[in-house]
Each structure stands twice: as structure tokens, then as C-alpha cells.
């Protein structure tokens, strides 16, 4: 695989050199035209400009090839045994799948053939609908592969895909998650083997399923984790965590800081305060891939925080950094989750469900901010939570009626302990049509004197949007 990357890298440099030579030649032609008005120079310049367009297109295509080969090397070479087994058991007829690239002891001829396959399968030119490998985190890839490997092991990949397509008892969320895992796997195959019509057909068939035909949720559904913390439970839960020792104290600090700021658990790993603006917290968005966030980073301005709460957030970040000096973030978060389980067991030994988790604090933050910012602040809420649109928090997180009453543990009506997002992040939050319709409908309900039936319908829709 590294031979492939080296070949495409060399090809990139060659094209860049050709472009530089072309630009130099164009400069000479321009000089001749300005000084001597040479007709032949005019024709030569026109030819050079045509060549430049071809070289630029070739450069862009080669860059895409280089990026895709790097992704392929990153994903496939680490997952070769599982990948090969699934492909073999499914019996796909693969025309040019380059096994020889990653096989140890491959001959020069085999490597050359694999290089030709990868380069000549027209990475960015031969197909109008070019297939690209989805950008995912390593953890997401592992989860995708576990899903596909486990399911394909029970039958085979082809049968599993057909089962997913035809099942009607799965929820929309389950189908979307399974489809994402299968899409990643099939995209890997398609990028490496454009000759397999069956894989294209399965991919198209999988993505043609109308999700709206599936139920939004099962008739009986119980959430294992809470989406809010009752006011009377909150101080008791914090005290219980603190009583568990050092891990419990750190867990309590992260929990309360998350209620104030709404960070995802993994985002605490890289959060830091801006050196030039000490009241600004910089957060690397955990779901920035595929346009799912309001930018690579988001900035929260904490000028409205009391000194005690502001210091708590600083102490939380310092405590996490201190822990990570001697362990990994995964191991550290495992201890934090263990502290949450112990606190839950200590508070209610018989309760097996509706646990308070670290993500509960993010839900609680969403509810608190919904109450504070109101219906017209949905884009602000999206920026605070690192979402790419203003509808995610409204549909999938705790609602306004679950917000805290304020005081020491939550935001206050005057804006105390309320983080303010950076306008650059707010500008990247997409305002959905649903939100615009809700605003328009609300305005019409207040200003127009319609019939009783239309008024009732508008009020119901307006109330639904408010609860989100």
C-alpha cells in the first residue's frame, strides 16, 4: 500500500512541476506579446492555457486519488482479516480488488498491477457519480465493522443486506445506523473495485429505502439513561459522587461543568481556555465529520459566569489534564462511568433503569438553554451544542419543561451562568424549514383572526415547536 501512496505522491509532484513550467512559459509569452506583439506567441499562449486547464483537472483528480488511497490504507490494512472473510463468504465477484497491495512478500509485478488497478480505476474521472470513502473516526469505524462482522457471520453479507432492506419491524434510527455501517463497507469495495455491478446495485438498493415507511420508535420503549436531573435529586447525586473518593469527585466536577456548558464527554479531552481571551473556552467538535457540526471548533464565552462556577470549570479541565498525564482518556472515562454506576447503585439499589449518566448532563444543559433562549434562539442552541442545524437539539434532547429552576446549579433569568456562543459558530448552524414554518405559524396565530378549527390546528403546531 505504501508503494501505491508513493507512486501517487510522485505523480502529484510531477503534475505540480508541469504546472509550474507551464506558468513560466505563459509568463514568457506575455512578455513577448507586450514587447514585440508576436502572433506566434499569441497562439502559443492559447495552447499553454488549454494545457493548464488539463493539468489542473489532472491535479485535482490525483489529489482525490491520493486522499482515497490514504483512507484505504488506513482502514483496510488494519481490518484485512475481517474484510477478506466477509467478502469471501458473501461470494462477491470482484474484478480488480487489490489484495496484493497489502499482502506481504508481493512481487514487483503484483505491486505494479495493483498500482495500475488503483490508479486506472478512474478515481475522480471515469464515473460521473464518483464513490468516496466516508470520513469517520477510528471508533466509528470499529463500531461499523463490529456491526457488519457480527451480522455477516450469522449468514453472509449479501443476505444481511437483503434482510435490512426488507425488514419492516425496525425503527428509523436502527435502520439509519445499520445502513451507515453497510454503506461504509460497500464504499470500501466500490472504491477498490469499480467493476463489480452487484455491489453497486446493493448499494443503490440499500439507499433507496424510504425511511418514512418505518416507525419512529417501538411501541414500548424505555430509556435506560435519564434525559434530565430533577431539582431535588441533583444535589443528592453530587454529594453521593463526592463521597466515593477521588474518581467520584472528578466525576462530580465534570457532571456539573457539563450542565453549565453542554460538552459531549469526549470533548472534555481537548477543551482548553484561549490564552488571549481567558474567559473563552475552545472546544473541538466531536462530530465535525461529514458536515455534522458548526465548524471544526466552537467557542463558548463565559463572561456571564460567577467566579465560583467559572473556577469550577477551570478546575475540571485541570483535573482532566492531570489524569491524562498517566493514563488514556478511554481508561479515565471508564473510571468516571464506574463512579456514576456506583453512585446510582448507592442512591437506589433496586433501580435498574433510568440511570443518571454523564450524557444526562448534556441533555439537562439543552433543556436549560431552551428555557433561557426561547423558541427564537434555536440557532444559538445549535452553536452551543456543536450541531450543524437548529433542529437536532429540539428533536432529540430534553425539553423545556425539564429545565432546572435556576439558582446555584443552573442558568439564571438575568443571564448569569449562561454561556454565549461565538457568532462564527451561530452563522454555520443551518436554519431548517421546520423552524421557519414554526415561526411563521406562530406569528400568524397571534395576528390573524381565523376560524376556530384553523386556530386550534395552529395552536397545536405552535405548542409542539415550543416544546422542542
Tab-separated table of C-alpha atoms in Angstrom:
chain	number	residue	atom	x	y	z
A	1	UNK	CA	0.000	0.000	0.000
A	2	UNK	CA	2.835	2.381	0.743
A	3	UNK	CA	4.133	1.685	-2.759
A	4	UNK	CA	0.788	2.888	-4.111
A	5	UNK	CA	0.894	6.036	-1.970
A	6	UNK	CA	4.469	6.730	-3.040
A	7	UNK	CA	3.538	6.318	-6.710
A	8	UNK	CA	0.593	8.695	-6.491
A	9	UNK	CA	2.660	11.136	-4.423
A	10	UNK	CA	5.321	11.139	-7.134
A	11	UNK	CA	2.610	11.674	-9.723
A	12	UNK	CA	1.347	14.674	-7.744
A	13	UNK	CA	4.803	16.248	-7.714
A	14	UNK	CA	5.201	15.650	-11.454
A	15	UNK	CA	1.927	17.406	-12.254
A	16	UNK	CA	2.799	20.303	-9.934
A	17	UNK	CA	6.172	20.689	-11.690
A	18	UNK	CA	4.447	20.636	-15.069
A	19	UNK	CA	2.082	23.369	-13.878
A	20	UNK	CA	4.995	25.500	-12.694
A	21	UNK	CA	6.743	25.080	-16.047
A	22	UNK	CA	3.508	25.966	-17.809
A	23	UNK	CA	3.135	29.156	-15.754
A	24	UNK	CA	6.724	30.108	-16.527
A	25	UNK	CA	6.162	29.555	-20.249
A	26	UNK	CA	2.985	31.665	-20.124
A	27	UNK	CA	4.933	34.486	-18.481
A	28	UNK	CA	7.478	34.406	-21.311
A	29	UNK	CA	4.695	34.510	-23.901
A	30	UNK	CA	3.084	37.505	-22.199
A	31	UNK	CA	6.430	39.307	-22.238
A	32	UNK	CA	6.841	38.624	-25.974
A	33	UNK	CA	3.330	39.888	-26.663
A	34	UNK	CA	3.874	43.087	-24.708
A	35	UNK	CA	7.258	43.872	-26.275
A	36	UNK	CA	7.061	42.510	-29.824
A	37	UNK	CA	3.338	41.727	-30.436
A	38	UNK	CA	4.400	38.358	-31.854
A	39	UNK	CA	1.442	36.442	-33.464
A	40	UNK	CA	3.059	33.070	-32.809
A	41	UNK	CA	3.322	33.956	-29.118
A	42	UNK	CA	-0.448	34.557	-29.031
A	43	UNK	CA	-1.142	31.067	-30.380
A	44	UNK	CA	1.428	29.515	-28.067
A	45	UNK	CA	-0.138	31.290	-25.084
A	46	UNK	CA	-3.573	29.962	-26.025
A	47	UNK	CA	-2.191	26.427	-26.251
A	48	UNK	CA	-0.453	26.789	-22.894
A	49	UNK	CA	-3.670	27.963	-21.238
A	50	UNK	CA	-5.506	24.913	-22.608
A	51	UNK	CA	-2.778	22.663	-21.235
A	52	UNK	CA	-3.040	24.448	-17.886
A	53	UNK	CA	-6.739	23.583	-17.608
A	54	UNK	CA	-5.999	19.925	-18.320
A	55	UNK	CA	-3.170	19.871	-15.770
A	56	UNK	CA	-5.339	21.491	-13.089
A	57	UNK	CA	-8.083	18.928	-13.642
A	58	UNK	CA	-5.494	16.147	-13.509
A	59	UNK	CA	-4.011	17.615	-10.324
A	60	UNK	CA	-7.402	17.748	-8.605
A	61	UNK	CA	-8.208	14.181	-9.667
A	62	UNK	CA	-4.835	12.952	-8.437
A	63	UNK	CA	-5.303	14.718	-5.097
A	64	UNK	CA	-8.617	12.897	-4.696
A	65	UNK	CA	-6.877	9.654	-5.593
A	66	UNK	CA	-4.167	10.302	-3.022
A	67	UNK	CA	-6.721	11.064	-0.322
A	68	UNK	CA	-8.737	7.951	-1.086
A	69	UNK	CA	-5.693	5.674	-1.168
A	70	UNK	CA	-4.634	7.043	2.216
A	71	UNK	CA	-8.105	6.329	3.606
A	72	UNK	CA	-7.994	2.881	2.085
A	73	UNK	CA	-4.591	2.178	3.639
A	74	UNK	CA	-5.773	3.477	6.996
A	75	UNK	CA	-8.961	1.417	7.079
A	76	UNK	CA	-8.438	-1.727	5.031
A	77	UNK	CA	-4.886	-2.674	6.001
A	78	UNK	CA	-5.850	-2.728	9.695
A	79	UNK	CA	-9.034	-4.725	9.079
A	80	UNK	CA	-7.864	-7.123	6.361
A	81	UNK	CA	-8.765	-10.481	8.034
A	82	UNK	CA	-12.370	-9.475	8.805
A	83	UNK	CA	-12.738	-7.681	5.481
A	84	UNK	CA	-11.454	-10.594	3.404
A	85	UNK	CA	-13.565	-13.147	5.287
A	86	UNK	CA	-16.801	-11.226	4.724
A	87	UNK	CA	-16.077	-10.674	1.036
A	88	UNK	CA	-15.139	-14.325	0.543
A	89	UNK	CA	-18.163	-15.721	2.415
A	90	UNK	CA	-20.550	-13.447	0.530
A	91	UNK	CA	-19.177	-14.742	-2.767
A	92	UNK	CA	-18.905	-11.359	-4.477
A	93	UNK	CA	-17.349	-11.454	-7.918
A	94	UNK	CA	-14.635	-8.827	-7.620
A	95	UNK	CA	-12.806	-7.856	-10.774
A	96	UNK	CA	-9.833	-5.797	-9.592
A	97	UNK	CA	-9.784	-5.910	-5.809
A	98	UNK	CA	-6.080	-5.287	-4.988
A	99	UNK	CA	-5.280	-7.921	-2.361
A	100	UNK	CA	-1.658	-7.927	-3.486
A	101	UNK	CA	-1.140	-4.379	-2.243
A	102	UNK	CA	-1.229	-5.389	1.413
A	103	UNK	CA	-0.004	-8.985	1.099
A	104	UNK	CA	3.473	-9.472	2.497
A	105	UNK	CA	6.012	-10.746	0.001
A	106	UNK	CA	4.198	-9.440	-3.071
A	107	UNK	CA	6.332	-9.391	-6.203
A	108	UNK	CA	7.152	-6.222	-8.115
A	109	UNK	CA	4.801	-7.315	-10.896
A	110	UNK	CA	1.940	-7.826	-8.428
A	111	UNK	CA	2.551	-4.441	-6.848
A	112	UNK	CA	2.707	-2.772	-10.266
A	113	UNK	CA	-0.565	-4.431	-11.241
A	114	UNK	CA	-2.204	-3.265	-8.019
A	115	UNK	CA	-0.917	0.265	-8.579
A	116	UNK	CA	-2.382	0.217	-12.069
A	117	UNK	CA	-5.705	-1.019	-10.710
A	118	UNK	CA	-5.901	1.721	-8.109
A	119	UNK	CA	-4.813	4.495	-10.458
A	120	UNK	CA	-6.639	3.385	-13.598
A	121	UNK	CA	-9.996	2.682	-11.981
A	122	UNK	CA	-10.584	6.383	-12.675
A	123	UNK	CA	-10.620	7.695	-9.110
A	124	UNK	CA	-12.184	11.000	-9.989
A	125	UNK	CA	-12.783	10.831	-13.741
A	126	UNK	CA	-14.315	7.627	-15.092
A	127	UNK	CA	-17.654	7.834	-13.251
A	128	UNK	CA	-19.895	10.858	-13.027
A	129	UNK	CA	-21.150	9.677	-9.608
A	130	UNK	CA	-17.756	9.091	-8.015
A	131	UNK	CA	-17.726	6.957	-4.863
A	132	UNK	CA	-15.658	8.258	-1.960
A	133	UNK	CA	-14.913	6.598	1.362
A	134	UNK	CA	-16.848	8.276	4.165
A	135	UNK	CA	-14.704	10.216	6.623
A	136	UNK	CA	-15.166	8.658	10.079
A	137	UNK	CA	-13.334	8.493	13.362
A	138	UNK	CA	-11.461	5.316	14.280
A	139	UNK	CA	-14.015	4.475	16.972
A	140	UNK	CA	-16.891	4.849	14.498
A	141	UNK	CA	-15.093	2.575	12.035
A	142	UNK	CA	-14.639	-0.074	14.722
A	143	UNK	CA	-18.330	0.106	15.571
A	144	UNK	CA	-19.301	-0.132	11.887
A	145	UNK	CA	-17.067	-3.132	11.355
A	146	UNK	CA	-18.286	-4.890	14.504
A	147	UNK	CA	-21.856	-4.459	13.280
A	148	UNK	CA	-21.111	-5.845	9.823
A	149	UNK	CA	-18.798	-8.636	11.023
A	150	UNK	CA	-21.269	-9.883	13.647
A	151	UNK	CA	-24.228	-9.802	11.268
A	152	UNK	CA	-22.391	-11.282	8.287
A	153	UNK	CA	-21.040	-14.073	10.485
A	154	UNK	CA	-24.575	-15.330	11.134
A	155	UNK	CA	-25.387	-15.671	7.424
A	156	UNK	CA	-23.427	-13.673	4.842
A	157	UNK	CA	-23.177	-10.068	3.797
A	158	UNK	CA	-25.488	-10.353	0.797
A	159	UNK	CA	-28.260	-11.980	2.830
A	160	UNK	CA	-27.793	-9.495	5.664
A	161	UNK	CA	-28.199	-6.523	3.306
A	162	UNK	CA	-31.370	-8.012	1.855
A	163	UNK	CA	-32.736	-8.580	5.368
A	164	UNK	CA	-32.061	-4.958	6.307
A	165	UNK	CA	-33.816	-3.753	3.159
A	166	UNK	CA	-36.935	-5.889	3.640
A	167	UNK	CA	-37.410	-5.668	7.431
A	168	UNK	CA	-40.409	-3.602	8.498
A	169	UNK	CA	-40.173	-4.059	12.278
A	170	UNK	CA	-37.005	-1.968	12.729
A	171	UNK	CA	-37.108	1.666	13.778
A	172	UNK	CA	-35.822	4.502	11.636
A	173	UNK	CA	-32.854	5.051	13.936
A	174	UNK	CA	-31.877	1.367	13.799
A	175	UNK	CA	-32.111	1.321	10.005
A	176	UNK	CA	-30.064	4.512	9.607
A	177	UNK	CA	-27.318	3.174	11.873
A	178	UNK	CA	-27.179	-0.195	10.091
A	179	UNK	CA	-27.271	1.482	6.682
A	180	UNK	CA	-24.354	3.736	7.645
A	181	UNK	CA	-22.281	0.703	8.649
A	182	UNK	CA	-23.116	-1.156	5.433
A	183	UNK	CA	-22.545	1.930	3.281
A	184	UNK	CA	-19.052	2.319	4.679
A	185	UNK	CA	-18.268	-1.323	3.929
A	186	UNK	CA	-19.718	-1.222	0.414
A	187	UNK	CA	-17.967	2.070	-0.347
A	188	UNK	CA	-14.679	0.411	0.521
A	189	UNK	CA	-15.446	-2.297	-2.025
A	190	UNK	CA	-16.619	0.149	-4.684
A	191	UNK	CA	-13.615	2.428	-4.373
A	192	UNK	CA	-11.312	-0.540	-4.806
A	193	UNK	CA	-13.321	-2.386	-7.432
A	194	UNK	CA	-15.439	-0.343	-9.795
A	195	UNK	CA	-16.103	-3.411	-11.951
A	196	UNK	CA	-18.492	-5.120	-9.543
A	197	UNK	CA	-22.026	-4.287	-10.696
A	198	UNK	CA	-23.608	-6.337	-7.906
A	199	UNK	CA	-22.043	-4.159	-5.203
A	200	UNK	CA	-23.300	-1.002	-6.915
A	201	UNK	CA	-26.768	-2.492	-7.184
A	202	UNK	CA	-26.817	-3.463	-3.499
A	203	UNK	CA	-25.570	-0.008	-2.520
A	204	UNK	CA	-28.256	1.721	-4.588
A	205	UNK	CA	-30.946	-0.649	-3.346
A	206	UNK	CA	-29.952	-0.060	0.277
A	207	UNK	CA	-30.084	3.715	-0.136
A	208	UNK	CA	-33.392	3.691	-1.996
A	209	UNK	CA	-35.331	2.513	1.073
A	210	UNK	CA	-37.828	5.155	2.208
A	211	UNK	CA	-37.116	5.674	5.902
A	212	UNK	CA	-40.502	7.353	6.366
A	213	UNK	CA	-42.167	3.969	5.909
A	214	UNK	CA	-40.525	2.741	9.141
A	215	UNK	CA	-41.778	3.539	12.661
A	216	UNK	CA	-40.027	6.305	14.581
A	217	UNK	CA	-39.818	4.117	17.695
A	218	UNK	CA	-41.116	0.861	19.117
A	219	UNK	CA	-44.489	0.887	20.814
A	220	UNK	CA	-42.854	0.035	24.125
A	221	UNK	CA	-39.611	1.923	24.621
A	222	UNK	CA	-37.762	2.543	27.868
A	223	UNK	CA	-34.818	4.929	28.059
A	224	UNK	CA	-32.032	3.442	30.153
A	225	UNK	CA	-30.499	6.821	30.887
A	226	UNK	CA	-32.295	9.885	32.130
A	227	UNK	CA	-32.641	12.962	29.971
A	228	UNK	CA	-32.852	15.327	32.926
A	229	UNK	CA	-31.934	15.606	36.594
A	230	UNK	CA	-34.807	16.532	38.951
A	231	UNK	CA	-34.034	19.565	41.115
A	232	UNK	CA	-34.321	17.621	44.343
A	233	UNK	CA	-32.163	14.742	43.023
A	234	UNK	CA	-29.349	16.882	41.670
A	235	UNK	CA	-27.609	17.961	44.936
A	236	UNK	CA	-28.081	14.488	46.410
A	237	UNK	CA	-26.466	12.869	43.371
A	238	UNK	CA	-23.499	15.262	43.516
A	239	UNK	CA	-22.977	14.546	47.228
A	240	UNK	CA	-23.125	10.809	46.539
A	241	UNK	CA	-20.488	11.098	43.821
A	242	UNK	CA	-18.174	13.133	46.056
A	243	UNK	CA	-18.478	10.517	48.805
A	244	UNK	CA	-16.938	7.872	46.502
A	245	UNK	CA	-13.413	9.307	46.636
A	246	UNK	CA	-11.154	10.983	44.087
A	247	UNK	CA	-12.812	9.478	41.000
A	248	UNK	CA	-16.209	10.428	42.367
A	249	UNK	CA	-15.065	13.997	42.998
A	250	UNK	CA	-13.719	14.313	39.452
A	251	UNK	CA	-16.937	12.790	38.094
A	252	UNK	CA	-18.992	15.330	40.067
A	253	UNK	CA	-16.904	18.200	38.691
A	254	UNK	CA	-17.292	17.020	35.084
A	255	UNK	CA	-21.016	16.397	35.609
A	256	UNK	CA	-21.736	19.881	36.958
A	257	UNK	CA	-19.482	21.567	34.391
A	258	UNK	CA	-21.342	19.722	31.624
A	259	UNK	CA	-24.656	21.019	32.971
A	260	UNK	CA	-23.195	24.510	32.647
A	261	UNK	CA	-21.590	24.051	29.193
A	262	UNK	CA	-23.155	21.028	27.451
A	263	UNK	CA	-19.954	19.383	26.193
A	264	UNK	CA	-20.010	15.838	24.890
A	265	UNK	CA	-17.972	13.565	27.183
A	266	UNK	CA	-15.183	13.088	24.630
A	267	UNK	CA	-14.906	16.849	24.050
A	268	UNK	CA	-13.507	17.359	27.558
A	269	UNK	CA	-10.348	15.628	26.343
A	270	UNK	CA	-9.237	18.566	24.189
A	271	UNK	CA	-11.140	21.558	25.624
A	272	UNK	CA	-8.939	24.480	26.641
A	273	UNK	CA	-9.129	28.179	27.504
A	274	UNK	CA	-7.928	30.715	24.947
A	275	UNK	CA	-4.667	32.304	26.085
A	276	UNK	CA	-5.653	35.694	24.649
A	277	UNK	CA	-9.225	35.538	25.974
A	278	UNK	CA	-9.185	33.723	29.335
A	279	UNK	CA	-12.994	33.740	29.538
A	280	UNK	CA	-13.355	31.885	26.226
A	281	UNK	CA	-13.430	28.089	26.162
A	282	UNK	CA	-12.304	26.447	22.906
A	283	UNK	CA	-13.873	23.068	22.103
A	284	UNK	CA	-13.009	20.734	19.246
A	285	UNK	CA	-16.341	19.487	17.906
A	286	UNK	CA	-16.529	15.713	18.224
A	287	UNK	CA	-18.873	15.241	15.246
A	288	UNK	CA	-17.278	17.526	12.696
A	289	UNK	CA	-17.036	14.818	10.002
A	290	UNK	CA	-19.426	14.981	7.042
A	291	UNK	CA	-20.717	18.435	7.972
A	292	UNK	CA	-22.398	17.349	11.204
A	293	UNK	CA	-21.113	20.247	13.328
A	294	UNK	CA	-20.945	24.049	13.305
A	295	UNK	CA	-17.273	24.029	12.362
A	296	UNK	CA	-14.167	22.197	13.493
A	297	UNK	CA	-14.107	24.192	16.736
A	298	UNK	CA	-16.674	26.099	18.741
A	299	UNK	CA	-16.040	28.930	21.169
A	300	UNK	CA	-18.047	29.496	24.362
A	301	UNK	CA	-17.736	32.894	26.035
A	302	UNK	CA	-18.079	32.627	29.819
A	303	UNK	CA	-18.132	36.328	30.749
A	304	UNK	CA	-21.544	35.883	32.424
A	305	UNK	CA	-20.361	33.214	34.862
A	306	UNK	CA	-19.935	33.812	38.587
A	307	UNK	CA	-16.399	33.442	39.913
A	308	UNK	CA	-17.208	30.183	41.713
A	309	UNK	CA	-18.747	28.474	38.685
A	310	UNK	CA	-16.026	29.788	36.364
A	311	UNK	CA	-13.352	28.411	38.685
A	312	UNK	CA	-15.155	25.051	38.793
A	313	UNK	CA	-14.862	24.780	35.005
A	314	UNK	CA	-11.161	25.673	35.091
A	315	UNK	CA	-10.541	23.157	37.885
A	316	UNK	CA	-12.387	20.498	35.878
A	317	UNK	CA	-10.151	20.982	32.835
A	318	UNK	CA	-7.030	20.996	35.026
A	319	UNK	CA	-8.153	17.781	36.752
A	320	UNK	CA	-8.741	16.035	33.412
A	321	UNK	CA	-5.341	17.106	32.071
A	322	UNK	CA	-3.670	15.902	35.250
A	323	UNK	CA	-5.370	12.499	34.930
A	324	UNK	CA	-4.398	12.144	31.264
A	325	UNK	CA	-0.712	12.520	32.076
A	326	UNK	CA	-0.708	8.990	33.486
A	327	UNK	CA	-3.472	7.200	31.573
A	328	UNK	CA	-5.506	7.214	28.367
A	329	UNK	CA	-8.769	9.093	28.003
A	330	UNK	CA	-10.646	5.835	27.393
A	331	UNK	CA	-9.382	4.347	30.669
A	332	UNK	CA	-10.080	7.591	32.516
A	333	UNK	CA	-13.671	7.772	31.258
A	334	UNK	CA	-14.135	4.129	32.220
A	335	UNK	CA	-13.405	5.087	35.830
A	336	UNK	CA	-15.795	8.045	35.602
A	337	UNK	CA	-18.594	5.819	34.286
A	338	UNK	CA	-17.868	3.357	37.081
A	339	UNK	CA	-18.285	6.183	39.613
A	340	UNK	CA	-21.660	7.057	38.083
A	341	UNK	CA	-22.814	3.441	38.342
A	342	UNK	CA	-21.689	3.237	41.971
A	343	UNK	CA	-23.483	6.481	42.828
A	344	UNK	CA	-26.654	5.280	41.135
A	345	UNK	CA	-26.487	1.954	42.979
A	346	UNK	CA	-25.864	3.720	46.284
A	347	UNK	CA	-28.814	6.066	45.831
A	348	UNK	CA	-31.317	3.492	44.552
A	349	UNK	CA	-30.050	-0.109	44.864
A	350	UNK	CA	-33.242	-1.614	43.416
A	351	UNK	CA	-33.466	0.653	40.397
A	352	UNK	CA	-32.119	-0.936	37.214
A	353	UNK	CA	-33.173	1.674	34.680
A	354	UNK	CA	-33.409	5.437	34.209
A	355	UNK	CA	-29.827	5.952	35.330
A	356	UNK	CA	-28.155	9.329	35.530
A	357	UNK	CA	-25.124	9.328	33.226
A	358	UNK	CA	-22.649	11.938	32.086
A	359	UNK	CA	-24.692	12.432	28.916
A	360	UNK	CA	-27.695	13.234	31.101
A	361	UNK	CA	-25.890	16.476	31.948
A	362	UNK	CA	-25.748	17.401	28.234
A	363	UNK	CA	-29.489	16.776	27.964
A	364	UNK	CA	-30.048	18.916	31.051
A	365	UNK	CA	-27.961	21.697	29.517
A	366	UNK	CA	-30.139	21.569	26.378
A	367	UNK	CA	-33.322	21.886	28.441
A	368	UNK	CA	-31.880	24.774	30.455
A	369	UNK	CA	-30.803	26.649	27.334
A	370	UNK	CA	-34.146	26.070	25.612
A	371	UNK	CA	-35.895	27.750	28.509
A	372	UNK	CA	-33.441	30.653	28.599
A	373	UNK	CA	-33.063	31.376	24.863
A	374	UNK	CA	-36.644	30.549	23.890
A	375	UNK	CA	-38.010	29.469	20.543
A	376	UNK	CA	-36.131	32.112	18.524
A	377	UNK	CA	-32.770	31.034	19.925
A	378	UNK	CA	-32.613	27.616	18.299
A	379	UNK	CA	-29.633	28.541	16.135
A	380	UNK	CA	-27.832	29.765	19.263
A	381	UNK	CA	-28.588	26.460	20.986
A	382	UNK	CA	-27.260	24.570	17.962
A	383	UNK	CA	-23.996	26.529	18.148
A	384	UNK	CA	-23.708	25.947	21.907
A	385	UNK	CA	-24.070	22.191	21.438
A	386	UNK	CA	-21.936	21.863	18.313
A	387	UNK	CA	-24.751	20.925	15.929
A	388	UNK	CA	-24.911	21.698	12.219
A	389	UNK	CA	-28.624	22.584	12.253
A	390	UNK	CA	-31.105	24.105	14.663
A	391	UNK	CA	-33.441	21.115	14.772
A	392	UNK	CA	-31.257	18.386	16.315
A	393	UNK	CA	-31.401	19.665	19.879
A	394	UNK	CA	-35.124	20.284	19.615
A	395	UNK	CA	-35.972	16.779	18.449
A	396	UNK	CA	-33.510	14.582	20.311
A	397	UNK	CA	-32.703	16.302	23.600
A	398	UNK	CA	-34.570	17.121	26.809
A	399	UNK	CA	-37.402	19.632	26.550
A	400	UNK	CA	-38.088	22.988	28.146
A	401	UNK	CA	-40.329	21.571	30.866
A	402	UNK	CA	-37.335	19.579	32.153
A	403	UNK	CA	-35.179	22.678	32.697
A	404	UNK	CA	-33.766	23.493	36.114
A	405	UNK	CA	-35.320	26.291	38.092
A	406	UNK	CA	-32.016	28.172	38.190
A	407	UNK	CA	-30.118	29.184	41.286
A	408	UNK	CA	-26.705	27.756	42.020
A	409	UNK	CA	-26.908	24.729	39.731
A	410	UNK	CA	-28.391	26.248	36.591
A	411	UNK	CA	-28.716	29.411	34.498
A	412	UNK	CA	-30.454	32.414	35.995
A	413	UNK	CA	-33.006	34.700	34.382
A	414	UNK	CA	-30.559	37.625	34.255
A	415	UNK	CA	-28.099	35.584	32.169
A	416	UNK	CA	-25.768	34.573	34.979
A	417	UNK	CA	-24.041	31.233	34.300
A	418	UNK	CA	-25.221	31.239	30.679
A	419	UNK	CA	-22.502	30.578	28.049
A	420	UNK	CA	-22.631	32.663	24.878
A	421	UNK	CA	-21.615	31.061	21.553
A	422	UNK	CA	-19.324	32.754	19.076
A	423	UNK	CA	-21.159	34.363	16.172
A	424	UNK	CA	-18.964	32.486	13.697
A	425	UNK	CA	-20.447	29.230	15.013
A	426	UNK	CA	-24.013	30.563	15.036
A	427	UNK	CA	-23.613	31.554	11.382
A	428	UNK	CA	-22.757	27.936	10.473
A	429	UNK	CA	-25.924	26.493	12.032
A	430	UNK	CA	-28.431	25.733	9.290
A	431	UNK	CA	-31.910	27.101	9.957
A	432	UNK	CA	-34.328	24.349	8.960
A	433	UNK	CA	-37.581	24.858	7.112
A	434	UNK	CA	-39.373	23.344	10.044
A	435	UNK	CA	-38.100	26.127	12.282
A	436	UNK	CA	-39.115	28.838	9.782
A	437	UNK	CA	-42.556	27.298	9.434
A	438	UNK	CA	-42.965	27.248	13.199
A	439	UNK	CA	-42.058	30.943	13.478
A	440	UNK	CA	-44.386	31.918	10.648
A	441	UNK	CA	-47.191	29.803	12.044
A	442	UNK	CA	-46.749	31.314	15.483
A	443	UNK	CA	-46.865	34.837	14.072
A	444	UNK	CA	-49.979	34.080	12.056
A	445	UNK	CA	-51.660	32.573	15.099
A	446	UNK	CA	-51.109	35.737	17.111
A	447	UNK	CA	-52.023	38.252	14.385
A	448	UNK	CA	-54.869	36.681	12.431
A	449	UNK	CA	-58.449	36.045	13.418
A	450	UNK	CA	-59.099	32.717	11.732
A	451	UNK	CA	-61.789	30.147	12.197
A	452	UNK	CA	-61.960	28.020	15.336
A	453	UNK	CA	-60.708	24.901	13.584
A	454	UNK	CA	-57.708	26.592	11.969
A	455	UNK	CA	-56.861	28.338	15.235
A	456	UNK	CA	-56.896	25.021	17.076
A	457	UNK	CA	-54.630	23.423	14.495
A	458	UNK	CA	-52.160	26.331	14.566
A	459	UNK	CA	-52.026	26.330	18.338
A	460	UNK	CA	-51.241	22.618	18.396
A	461	UNK	CA	-48.366	23.021	15.933
A	462	UNK	CA	-47.055	26.071	17.751
A	463	UNK	CA	-47.094	24.224	21.080
A	464	UNK	CA	-45.223	21.323	19.502
A	465	UNK	CA	-42.476	23.617	18.265
A	466	UNK	CA	-42.245	25.323	21.664
A	467	UNK	CA	-41.753	22.033	23.466
A	468	UNK	CA	-38.736	21.285	21.310
